[in-house]
CSV table of C-alpha atoms in Angstrom, one decimal:
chain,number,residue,atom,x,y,z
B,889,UNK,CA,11.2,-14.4,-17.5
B,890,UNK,CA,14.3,-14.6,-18.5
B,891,UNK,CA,17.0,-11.6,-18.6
B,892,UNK,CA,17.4,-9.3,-21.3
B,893,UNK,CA,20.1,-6.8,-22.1
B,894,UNK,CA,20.1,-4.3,-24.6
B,895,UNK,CA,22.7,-1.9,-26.3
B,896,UNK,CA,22.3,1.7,-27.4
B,897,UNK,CA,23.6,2.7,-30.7
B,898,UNK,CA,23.8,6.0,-32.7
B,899,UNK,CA,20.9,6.4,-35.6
B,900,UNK,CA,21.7,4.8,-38.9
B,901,UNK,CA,20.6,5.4,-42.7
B,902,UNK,CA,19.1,1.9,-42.1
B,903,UNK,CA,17.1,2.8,-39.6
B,904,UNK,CA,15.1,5.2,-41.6
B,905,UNK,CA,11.8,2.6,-42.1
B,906,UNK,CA,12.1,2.0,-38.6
B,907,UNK,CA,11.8,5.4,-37.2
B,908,UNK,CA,9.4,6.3,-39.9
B,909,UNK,CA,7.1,3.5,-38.9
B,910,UNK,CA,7.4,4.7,-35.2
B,911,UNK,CA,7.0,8.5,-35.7
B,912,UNK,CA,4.1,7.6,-38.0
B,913,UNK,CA,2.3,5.4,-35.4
B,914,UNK,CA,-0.9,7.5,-34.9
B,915,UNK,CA,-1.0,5.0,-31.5
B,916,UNK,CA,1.6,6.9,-30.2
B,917,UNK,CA,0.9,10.3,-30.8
B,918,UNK,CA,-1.8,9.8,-27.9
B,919,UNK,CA,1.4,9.6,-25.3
B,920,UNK,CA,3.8,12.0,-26.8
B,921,UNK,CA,4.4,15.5,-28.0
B,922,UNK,CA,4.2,14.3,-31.6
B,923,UNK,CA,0.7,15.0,-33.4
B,924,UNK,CA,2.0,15.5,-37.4
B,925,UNK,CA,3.2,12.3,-39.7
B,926,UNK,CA,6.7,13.0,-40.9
B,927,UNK,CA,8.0,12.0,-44.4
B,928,UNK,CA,10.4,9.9,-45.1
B,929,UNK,CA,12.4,12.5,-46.4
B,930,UNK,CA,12.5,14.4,-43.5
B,931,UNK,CA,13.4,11.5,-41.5
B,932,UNK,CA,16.0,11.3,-43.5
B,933,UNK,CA,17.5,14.7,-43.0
B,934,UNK,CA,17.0,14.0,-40.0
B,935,UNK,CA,19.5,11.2,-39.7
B,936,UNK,CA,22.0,13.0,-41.6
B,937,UNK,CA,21.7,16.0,-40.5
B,938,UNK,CA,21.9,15.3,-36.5
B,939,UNK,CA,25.2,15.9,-35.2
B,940,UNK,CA,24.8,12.9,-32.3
B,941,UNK,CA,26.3,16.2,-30.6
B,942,UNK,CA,23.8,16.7,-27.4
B,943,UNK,CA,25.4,20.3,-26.5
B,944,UNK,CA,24.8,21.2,-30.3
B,945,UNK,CA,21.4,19.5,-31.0
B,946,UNK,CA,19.9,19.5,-27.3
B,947,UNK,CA,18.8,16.1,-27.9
B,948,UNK,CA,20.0,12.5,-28.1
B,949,UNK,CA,18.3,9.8,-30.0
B,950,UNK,CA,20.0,6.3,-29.4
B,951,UNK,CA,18.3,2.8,-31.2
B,952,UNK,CA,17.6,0.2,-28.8
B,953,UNK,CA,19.2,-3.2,-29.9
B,954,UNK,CA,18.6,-6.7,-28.3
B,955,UNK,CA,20.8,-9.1,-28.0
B,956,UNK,CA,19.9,-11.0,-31.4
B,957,UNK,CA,20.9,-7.5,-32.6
B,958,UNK,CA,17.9,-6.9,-33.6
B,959,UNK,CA,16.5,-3.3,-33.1
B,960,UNK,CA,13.2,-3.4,-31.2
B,961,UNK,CA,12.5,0.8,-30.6
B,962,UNK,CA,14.2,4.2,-29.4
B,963,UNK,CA,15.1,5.9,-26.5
B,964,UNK,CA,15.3,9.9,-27.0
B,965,UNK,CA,16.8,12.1,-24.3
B,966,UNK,CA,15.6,15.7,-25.4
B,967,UNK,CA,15.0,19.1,-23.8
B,968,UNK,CA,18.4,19.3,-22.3
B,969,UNK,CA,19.4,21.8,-20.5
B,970,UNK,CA,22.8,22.0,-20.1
B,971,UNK,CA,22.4,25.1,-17.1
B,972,UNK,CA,20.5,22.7,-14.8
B,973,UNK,CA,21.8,19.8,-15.6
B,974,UNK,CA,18.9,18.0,-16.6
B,975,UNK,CA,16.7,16.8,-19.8
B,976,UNK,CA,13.6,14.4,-20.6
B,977,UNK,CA,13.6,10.9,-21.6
B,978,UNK,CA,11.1,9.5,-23.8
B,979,UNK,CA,11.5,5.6,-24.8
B,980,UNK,CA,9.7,3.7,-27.4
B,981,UNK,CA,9.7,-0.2,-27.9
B,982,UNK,CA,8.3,-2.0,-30.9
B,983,UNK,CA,5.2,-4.0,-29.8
B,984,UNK,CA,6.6,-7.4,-30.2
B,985,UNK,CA,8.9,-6.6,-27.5
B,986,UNK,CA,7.0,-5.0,-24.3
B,987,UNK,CA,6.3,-6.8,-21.4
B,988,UNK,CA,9.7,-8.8,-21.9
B,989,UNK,CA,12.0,-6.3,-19.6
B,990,UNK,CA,13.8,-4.7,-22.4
B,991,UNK,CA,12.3,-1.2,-20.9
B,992,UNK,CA,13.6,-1.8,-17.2
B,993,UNK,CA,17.0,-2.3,-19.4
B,994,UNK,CA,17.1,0.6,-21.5
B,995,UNK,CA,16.1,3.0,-18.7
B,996,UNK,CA,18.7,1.7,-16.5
B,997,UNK,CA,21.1,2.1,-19.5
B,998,UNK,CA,19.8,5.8,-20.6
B,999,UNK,CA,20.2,6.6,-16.8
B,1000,UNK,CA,23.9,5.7,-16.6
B,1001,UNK,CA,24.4,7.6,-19.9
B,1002,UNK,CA,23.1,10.6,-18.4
B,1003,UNK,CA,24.9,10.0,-15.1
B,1004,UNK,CA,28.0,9.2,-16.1
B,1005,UNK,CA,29.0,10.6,-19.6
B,1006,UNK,CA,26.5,13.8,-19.8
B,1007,UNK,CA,26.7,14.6,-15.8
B,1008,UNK,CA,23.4,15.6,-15.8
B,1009,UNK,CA,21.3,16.1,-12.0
B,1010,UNK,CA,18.0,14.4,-12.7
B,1011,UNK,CA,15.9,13.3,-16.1
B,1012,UNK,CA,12.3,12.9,-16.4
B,1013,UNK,CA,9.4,11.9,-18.5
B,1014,UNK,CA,6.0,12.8,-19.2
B,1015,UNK,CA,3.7,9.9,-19.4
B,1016,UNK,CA,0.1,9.9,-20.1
B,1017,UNK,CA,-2.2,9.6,-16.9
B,1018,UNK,CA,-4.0,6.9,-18.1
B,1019,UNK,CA,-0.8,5.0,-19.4
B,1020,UNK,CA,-0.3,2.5,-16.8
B,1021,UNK,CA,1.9,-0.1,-18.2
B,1022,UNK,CA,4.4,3.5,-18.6
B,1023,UNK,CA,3.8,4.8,-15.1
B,1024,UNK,CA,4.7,1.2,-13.6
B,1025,UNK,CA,7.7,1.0,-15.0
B,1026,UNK,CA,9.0,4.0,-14.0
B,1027,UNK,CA,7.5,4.2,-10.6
B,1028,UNK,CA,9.9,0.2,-10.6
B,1029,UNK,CA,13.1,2.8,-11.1
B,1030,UNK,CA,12.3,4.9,-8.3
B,1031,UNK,CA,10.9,8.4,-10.3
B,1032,UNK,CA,8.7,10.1,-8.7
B,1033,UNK,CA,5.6,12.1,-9.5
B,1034,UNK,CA,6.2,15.4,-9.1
B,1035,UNK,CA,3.4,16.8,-10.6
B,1036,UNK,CA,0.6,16.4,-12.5
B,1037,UNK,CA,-0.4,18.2,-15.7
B,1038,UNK,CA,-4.0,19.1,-16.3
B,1039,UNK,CA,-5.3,18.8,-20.1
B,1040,UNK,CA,-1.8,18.1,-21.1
B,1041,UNK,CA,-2.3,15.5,-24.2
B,1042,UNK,CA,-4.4,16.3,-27.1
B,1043,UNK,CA,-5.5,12.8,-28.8
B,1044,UNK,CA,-7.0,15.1,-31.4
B,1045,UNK,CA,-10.8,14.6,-29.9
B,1046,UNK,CA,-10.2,15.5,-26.2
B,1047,UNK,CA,-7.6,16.5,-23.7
B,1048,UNK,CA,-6.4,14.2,-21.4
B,1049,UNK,CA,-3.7,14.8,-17.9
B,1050,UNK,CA,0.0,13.5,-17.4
B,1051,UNK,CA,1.9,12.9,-15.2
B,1052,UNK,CA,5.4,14.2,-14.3
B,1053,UNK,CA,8.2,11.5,-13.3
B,1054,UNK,CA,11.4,12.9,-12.3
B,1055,UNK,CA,14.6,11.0,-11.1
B,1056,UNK,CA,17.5,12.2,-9.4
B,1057,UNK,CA,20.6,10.9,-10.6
């Protein structure tokens, strides 16, 4: 496989069809916090009204570009808090793009965002137990498990565990 590199950009009013499709993606839900369909609309607001400000809005959302600048998914760093110098990372990449190393690059970008321009001490994700294409990849950057979480996900039929991965920076 060839190497990739990717770039992280602010949120456009062109990426509103994007992000709906992704936030939309009932597939998803299964291995995040989200669990509602968001309108356009409020996608919309959303984009204008975030202030890109992560002290103001406790959360960061950056589009992942390739290097046909094309955009192929998101990387969110939420849940910051700036006391304990720390926050959670989510990433999402569009389905024509996994398995082709552009997660390994936006993680090791994300993580020298929040190193070097946000200071913060450590970032972490909660991935699905059973996701084990997610729990590879970051177990290949050197997170660790520190915990797991029992009944964690709802996937709207049954609960299901995740696990904690936290890195120190």
């Amino acid at each position: 496989m060839k190497p990739v590199d990717v770039r992280l950009r602010a949120m456009e009013p062109e990426d509103l069809e994007l992000l709906y499709r992704i936030e939309n993606d009932t597939e998803l839900w299964n291995v995040s916090a989200t669990n509602v369909p968001y309108s356009r609309y409020a996608l919309h607001d959303f984009i204008a009204n975030s202030s890109s400000d992560i002290y103001r809005d406790r959360q960061v959302r950056l589009m992942i570009e390739n290097t046909n600048h094309e955009t192929i998914g998101i990387v969110d760093v939420v849940n910051f808090d700036p006391q304990h110098l720390r926050a959670e990372i989510g990433i999402v990449i569009m389905g024509a793009y996994r398995r082709q190393g552009y997660g390994v690059r936006t993680l090791g970008k994300i993580e020298d965002y929040a190193r070097t321009v946000l200071h913060l001490h450590q970032i972490y994700a909660v991935i699905g137990a059973s996701n084990a294409v997610s729990i590879r990849l970051f177990h290949s950057l050197h997170y660790d498990q520190s915990a797991r979480l029992k009944d964690w996900l709802f996937d709207g039929k049954a609960y299901h565990d995740a696990l904690l991965m936290q890195k120190q920076l």
